[in-house]
Tab-separated table of C-alpha atoms in Angstrom:
chain	number	residue	atom	x	y	z
A	25	MET	CA	83.888	72.306	83.576
A	26	THR	CA	85.697	75.120	85.317
A	27	THR	CA	83.968	78.300	86.400
A	28	ASN	CA	86.706	80.876	86.657
A	29	HIS	CA	85.039	84.235	86.267
A	30	SER	CA	85.834	86.271	89.339
A	31	SER	CA	82.291	87.618	89.704
A	32	THR	CA	80.571	84.212	89.708
A	33	PRO	CA	79.287	83.293	93.193
A	34	PRO	CA	79.352	79.696	94.450
A	35	SER	CA	76.099	77.795	94.631
A	36	ALA	CA	74.055	78.251	97.783
A	37	SER	CA	74.538	74.673	98.936
A	38	ARG	CA	78.303	74.834	98.532
A	39	ARG	CA	78.469	78.217	100.235
A	40	THR	CA	76.418	76.945	103.169
A	41	VAL	CA	78.601	73.916	103.756
A	42	LEU	CA	81.899	75.713	103.297
A	43	THR	CA	80.789	78.564	105.574
A	44	ALA	CA	79.863	76.048	108.230
A	45	LEU	CA	83.230	74.378	107.933
A	46	ALA	CA	85.024	77.707	108.212
A	47	ALA	CA	82.974	78.663	111.290
A	48	ALA	CA	83.695	75.324	112.895
A	49	ALA	CA	87.397	75.736	112.291
A	50	THR	CA	87.390	79.008	114.250
A	51	VAL	CA	85.965	77.439	117.400
A	52	GLY	CA	88.180	74.406	117.537
A	53	SER	CA	88.776	70.969	116.133
A	54	PRO	CA	86.157	69.109	118.221
A	55	VAL	CA	83.323	71.037	116.554
A	56	LEU	CA	84.916	70.503	113.158
A	57	ALA	CA	85.174	66.803	113.868
A	58	GLN	CA	81.499	66.662	114.857
A	59	LEU	CA	80.484	68.464	111.662
A	60	ALA	CA	82.620	66.133	109.574
A	61	SER	CA	81.137	63.054	111.229
A	62	ALA	CA	77.593	64.303	110.678
A	63	ALA	CA	77.951	64.253	106.885
A	64	PRO	CA	80.240	62.634	104.314
A	65	ALA	CA	83.348	64.512	103.188
A	66	TYR	CA	81.556	65.142	99.913
A	67	ALA	CA	78.157	64.429	98.444
A	68	ALA	CA	77.104	64.395	94.811
A	69	GLY	CA	76.044	67.835	93.657
A	70	GLU	CA	76.345	69.326	97.155
A	71	VAL	CA	79.936	69.959	98.197
A	72	GLU	CA	83.033	70.788	96.259
A	73	HIS	CA	86.407	70.585	97.963
A	74	ALA	CA	87.741	74.054	98.692
A	75	SER	CA	91.190	73.210	97.308
A	76	ASN	CA	93.361	70.307	96.259
A	77	THR	CA	94.926	70.355	99.711
A	78	ALA	CA	91.488	69.962	101.300
A	79	LEU	CA	90.697	67.099	98.944
A	80	TYR	CA	93.980	65.323	99.649
A	81	GLN	CA	93.406	65.652	103.384
A	82	ALA	CA	89.806	64.457	103.217
A	83	LEU	CA	90.795	61.470	101.068
A	84	ALA	CA	94.095	60.647	102.752
A	85	GLY	CA	95.294	57.178	101.802
A	86	GLN	CA	93.006	56.962	98.766
A	87	GLU	CA	95.412	58.147	96.094
A	88	GLY	CA	95.647	55.420	93.491
A	89	THR	CA	92.142	54.138	94.218
A	90	THR	CA	89.846	57.173	94.450
A	91	PHE	CA	92.036	59.611	92.559
A	92	SER	CA	95.455	59.850	90.973
A	93	ARG	CA	98.002	62.466	89.969
A	94	ARG	CA	100.358	62.076	87.027
A	95	PHE	CA	102.985	64.453	85.732
A	96	ARG	CA	106.063	64.531	83.566
A	97	ARG	CA	108.860	67.078	83.684
A	98	HIS	CA	111.611	66.579	81.147
A	99	GLU	CA	115.211	66.829	82.225
A	100	GLN	CA	116.980	69.757	80.616
A	101	PHE	CA	120.363	71.342	81.014
A	102	ASP	CA	122.744	73.641	79.183
A	103	THR	CA	126.455	73.140	79.820
A	104	SER	CA	127.718	74.949	76.744
A	105	MET	CA	129.026	78.512	76.774
A	106	THR	CA	128.751	78.861	72.991
A	107	THR	CA	125.284	77.494	72.144
A	108	VAL	CA	121.776	77.950	73.493
A	109	ALA	CA	119.885	74.785	74.422
A	110	PRO	CA	116.123	74.641	73.788
A	111	VAL	CA	113.807	74.815	76.783
A	112	ARG	CA	110.257	73.614	77.330
A	113	ARG	CA	107.983	76.599	76.838
A	114	THR	CA	104.519	75.036	77.112
A	115	ALA	CA	102.904	72.704	79.645
A	116	ILE	CA	99.629	70.817	79.274
A	117	LEU	CA	97.262	70.494	82.251
A	118	ALA	CA	94.148	68.400	82.903
A	119	LEU	CA	92.851	69.488	86.303
A	120	HIS	CA	89.694	67.346	86.082
A	121	GLY	CA	90.813	64.240	84.268
A	122	GLY	CA	89.862	60.598	84.501
A	123	GLY	CA	86.161	60.175	85.111
A	124	ILE	CA	85.558	63.796	86.138
A	125	GLU	CA	85.639	65.374	82.665
A	126	ILE	CA	86.185	62.409	80.387
A	127	GLY	CA	88.706	62.639	77.599
A	128	THR	CA	90.801	65.404	79.122
A	129	SER	CA	93.448	63.025	80.506
A	130	GLU	CA	93.862	61.377	77.137
A	131	LEU	CA	94.070	64.739	75.380
A	132	CYS	CA	96.617	65.949	77.915
A	133	LEU	CA	98.876	63.005	77.134
A	134	GLY	CA	98.266	63.213	73.392
A	135	ILE	CA	98.970	66.934	73.061
A	136	ALA	CA	102.051	66.483	75.232
A	137	GLY	CA	103.343	63.966	72.661
A	138	TYR	CA	102.478	60.654	74.316
A	139	SER	CA	100.113	57.775	73.639
A	140	PRO	CA	97.048	57.738	75.916
A	141	SER	CA	97.328	53.958	75.997
A	142	ASP	CA	100.951	53.996	77.179
A	143	ALA	CA	101.440	56.957	79.512
A	144	ALA	CA	104.728	55.641	80.902
A	145	GLY	CA	106.194	54.766	77.527
A	146	ALA	CA	108.405	56.530	75.042
A	147	PRO	CA	107.191	59.659	73.257
A	148	ILE	CA	105.315	59.029	70.022
A	149	LEU	CA	105.924	62.522	68.621
A	150	PRO	CA	109.259	64.267	68.068
A	151	THR	CA	108.402	67.286	70.238
A	152	VAL	CA	107.128	66.719	73.767
A	153	HIS	CA	105.702	68.996	76.431
A	154	ASP	CA	105.607	68.771	80.201
A	155	TYR	CA	102.234	67.844	81.659
A	156	TRP	CA	100.281	67.459	84.907
A	157	MET	CA	96.891	65.880	85.503
A	158	PHE	CA	94.505	65.043	88.320
A	159	GLU	CA	92.199	62.097	87.631
A	160	GLY	CA	89.046	60.727	89.210
A	161	LEU	CA	89.123	56.942	89.512
A	162	LEU	CA	85.679	56.263	90.973
A	163	SER	CA	83.202	54.046	89.158
A	164	GLN	CA	80.637	56.828	89.580
A	165	ASP	CA	80.227	60.287	91.142
A	166	ASN	CA	83.652	61.449	90.007
A	167	ARG	CA	82.263	64.992	89.984
A	168	ASP	CA	82.647	64.853	93.769
A	169	LEU	CA	86.406	65.111	93.142
A	170	HIS	CA	86.124	68.404	91.265
A	171	VAL	CA	88.100	71.406	92.519
A	172	THR	CA	87.373	74.725	90.799
A	173	SER	CA	90.402	75.770	88.770
A	174	LYS	CA	91.073	79.017	90.629
A	175	ASN	CA	91.223	76.998	93.871
A	176	CYS	CA	93.848	74.553	92.612
A	177	ASP	CA	96.801	74.646	94.994
A	178	ASP	CA	98.601	71.441	94.067
A	179	HIS	CA	102.275	72.354	94.349
A	180	VAL	CA	103.401	70.347	91.336
A	181	ALA	CA	100.620	71.751	89.152
A	182	LEU	CA	101.397	75.334	90.149
A	183	SER	CA	105.157	74.940	89.854
A	184	THR	CA	104.681	73.400	86.418
A	185	ALA	CA	102.610	76.376	85.295
A	186	ALA	CA	104.995	78.889	86.866
A	187	SER	CA	108.036	77.463	85.082
A	188	HIS	CA	106.588	77.722	81.571
A	189	LEU	CA	105.800	80.588	79.251
A	190	ASN	CA	102.522	78.935	78.252
A	191	VAL	CA	99.939	76.568	79.651
A	192	LEU	CA	97.139	74.837	77.770
A	193	SER	CA	94.563	73.683	80.332
A	194	LEU	CA	91.910	71.179	79.240
A	195	HIS	CA	88.366	71.024	80.639
A	196	GLY	CA	84.985	69.554	79.858
A	197	CYS	CA	81.508	71.073	79.859
A	198	GLN	CA	78.013	70.272	78.606
A	199	PHE	CA	76.718	71.958	75.484
A	200	ASP	CA	73.497	73.126	77.145
A	201	GLN	CA	75.489	74.894	79.880
A	202	LEU	CA	76.871	77.262	77.269
A	203	LYS	CA	73.386	78.580	76.386
A	204	LEU	CA	74.472	79.397	72.856
A	205	PRO	CA	71.763	81.085	70.776
A	206	THR	CA	69.684	78.418	69.057
A	207	GLY	CA	69.971	78.532	65.280
A	208	THR	CA	72.824	81.017	65.411
A	209	TYR	CA	75.712	79.020	66.825
A	210	PRO	CA	76.762	76.544	65.849
A	211	PRO	CA	75.108	77.237	62.487
A	212	THR	CA	75.032	73.575	61.514
A	213	GLY	CA	73.663	72.398	64.851
A	214	ASP	CA	76.974	70.722	65.653
A	215	ARG	CA	77.197	70.307	69.424
A	216	ARG	CA	80.916	69.553	69.286
A	217	VAL	CA	82.104	72.941	70.510
A	218	ALA	CA	85.439	74.118	71.905
A	219	VAL	CA	85.208	77.271	74.014
A	220	VAL	CA	88.655	78.863	74.000
A	221	GLY	CA	89.665	80.960	76.994
A	222	GLY	CA	92.617	82.150	79.037
A	223	LEU	CA	94.333	85.533	79.131
A	224	ASN	CA	96.787	84.943	76.264
A	225	LYS	CA	94.987	86.462	73.277
A	226	ALA	CA	97.553	85.243	70.739
A	227	PHE	CA	97.208	81.696	72.060
A	228	ARG	CA	93.407	81.898	71.927
A	229	THR	CA	93.518	83.182	68.357
A	230	ALA	CA	95.826	80.379	67.235
A	231	LEU	CA	93.658	77.732	68.886
A	232	VAL	CA	90.436	79.061	67.347
A	233	GLN	CA	91.999	79.185	63.904
A	234	GLU	CA	93.579	75.739	64.037
A	235	LEU	CA	90.584	73.972	65.588
A	236	ASN	CA	88.117	75.486	63.135
A	237	ALA	CA	90.400	74.611	60.245
A	238	ALA	CA	90.515	71.013	61.505
A	239	GLY	CA	86.713	70.802	61.548
A	240	PHE	CA	86.046	71.442	65.244
A	241	PRO	CA	83.779	74.452	65.949
A	242	ALA	CA	85.740	76.789	68.234
A	243	ILE	CA	84.933	80.212	69.605
A	244	ASP	CA	86.957	82.788	71.529
A	245	SER	CA	85.040	83.246	74.775
A	246	LEU	CA	86.649	86.645	75.375
A	247	ALA	CA	85.761	88.075	71.967
A	248	PRO	CA	83.215	90.905	72.282
A	249	ALA	CA	80.429	88.840	70.731
A	250	TRP	CA	80.771	86.104	73.365
A	251	ALA	CA	82.333	87.764	76.417
A	252	THR	CA	79.101	88.204	78.385
A	253	LEU	CA	77.400	84.938	77.430
A	254	LEU	CA	80.458	82.781	78.094
A	255	ALA	CA	81.833	84.636	81.131
A	256	ASP	CA	81.673	81.488	83.280
A	257	PHE	CA	83.728	79.518	80.761
A	258	ASN	CA	86.429	81.984	79.754
A	259	GLY	CA	89.267	81.020	82.117
A	260	ASP	CA	90.076	84.655	82.844
A	261	HIS	CA	90.724	84.378	86.581
A	262	THR	CA	94.327	85.233	87.436
A	263	ALA	CA	94.430	82.370	89.962
A	264	ASN	CA	93.515	79.845	87.272
A	265	PRO	CA	96.639	77.708	86.667
A	266	ALA	CA	96.217	78.395	82.944
A	267	ASN	CA	97.243	81.979	83.699
A	268	ARG	CA	99.845	81.310	86.378
A	269	THR	CA	102.674	81.118	83.873
A	270	MET	CA	105.883	83.120	83.560
A	271	LEU	CA	103.903	85.578	81.447
A	272	GLY	CA	100.842	85.658	83.692
A	273	MET	CA	98.608	84.391	80.909
A	274	GLY	CA	97.783	81.177	79.093
A	275	ALA	CA	95.005	79.293	77.335
A	276	GLN	CA	92.127	77.066	78.320
A	277	LEU	CA	89.774	74.798	76.380
A	278	GLU	CA	86.246	73.980	77.572
A	279	LEU	CA	85.156	71.040	75.421
A	280	THR	CA	81.574	69.865	75.196
A	281	THR	CA	80.750	66.266	75.985
A	282	GLU	CA	79.816	65.658	72.354
A	283	LEU	CA	83.205	66.882	71.176
A	284	ARG	CA	85.157	64.830	73.686
A	285	LYS	CA	83.196	61.659	72.973
A	286	SER	CA	83.633	62.104	69.228
A	287	LEU	CA	87.389	61.705	69.599
A	288	PHE	CA	87.122	58.031	70.582
A	289	THR	CA	85.442	54.984	69.100
A	290	ASP	CA	84.573	53.863	72.651
A	291	PRO	CA	84.436	56.955	74.899
A	292	ASP	CA	82.526	55.531	77.859
A	293	SER	CA	85.309	53.930	79.895
A	294	ARG	CA	88.942	54.580	80.675
A	295	GLY	CA	89.985	51.411	78.883
A	296	GLY	CA	87.754	52.179	75.942
A	297	ARG	CA	89.229	55.644	75.488
A	298	ALA	CA	92.782	54.384	75.891
A	299	GLY	CA	92.172	51.635	73.377
A	300	THR	CA	90.335	53.597	70.684
A	301	TRP	CA	91.856	57.083	70.600
A	302	ASP	CA	93.648	56.271	67.348
A	303	ARG	CA	90.774	54.467	65.592
A	304	ASN	CA	88.603	57.114	63.917
A	305	GLY	CA	91.207	59.831	63.301
A	306	GLU	CA	89.313	62.548	65.196
A	307	PHE	CA	91.571	62.465	68.244
A	308	VAL	CA	94.684	62.878	66.132
A	309	LYS	CA	93.116	65.760	64.189
A	310	PHE	CA	92.213	67.569	67.403
A	311	ARG	CA	95.572	66.811	69.015
A	312	ASP	CA	97.536	68.059	66.040
A	313	ALA	CA	95.445	71.237	65.752
A	314	CYS	CA	96.325	72.077	69.347
A	315	ARG	CA	99.977	71.290	68.766
A	316	ARG	CA	100.067	73.543	65.705
A	317	ALA	CA	98.583	76.362	67.774
A	318	ILE	CA	101.248	75.794	70.444
A	319	ALA	CA	103.989	75.871	67.800
A	320	THR	CA	102.619	79.129	66.402
A	321	VAL	CA	102.631	80.790	69.813
A	322	GLU	CA	106.071	79.501	70.728
A	323	ALA	CA	107.529	80.732	67.438
A	324	GLY	CA	106.685	84.285	68.479
A	325	GLN	CA	108.345	83.948	71.878
A	326	PRO	CA	112.124	84.311	71.521
A	327	LEU	CA	114.051	83.467	74.656
A	328	LEU	CA	115.988	86.459	75.961
């Protein structure tokens, strides 16, 4: 999950720890070192890293074992004076992939046009998108690797967002966190819900339409009926990488656990998700709905 609303305060425990760290930093490194040695760099449910930089520093030497970063930028060039070459307009991000918010890594690869079981292989779809993802690799407590979206400062992630007209950022949440009115939404009791956010209204509209048409309940978190209730899930913060595009706006999906698990025959492990994404057809339906929404948005964005 990402909490991006600018008015949402951090939890008391996180504020206490981060304030202590900041105070220690002002009086010198010895005090900071003592504070760091008195408690682990992170503890389940207690501390969230203040930024990606802070996480990378705290976990130096653990990339590839504790966490990983994967990205793909496609080579493009235009050497002709008489024709216009196509450019990549949309990037896909998964800021909390791997074991942090399960299923978002696989969706990132799938929507980008790749197989989740063969990330380094050839594209499986004719149109591909650039992507970036951060993944938790721990056997448990991957939530300790979570960095709130508006605090993401990974240079590759931000440069990827900044060089595209659009970003689709993928996140996970729990249904009960949404506090949707019982018996009103979803009307069928379906807990597979996609909360659509980000500052690009046209992108949000296309995603809601395509996902609902594909059988996945989706709601626009910035629509008047939902704006107050879903303020913590709407991806409206300008520092959110979803909105740090060329246009200063993008789209975000908060997907409930039930929705993400439904996309795989075996959702409970990395290998299981990689091996079963194409078994029950739900992953492909969701992937293609997102890709149709991207195509709709891009079609209305002529390059000048």
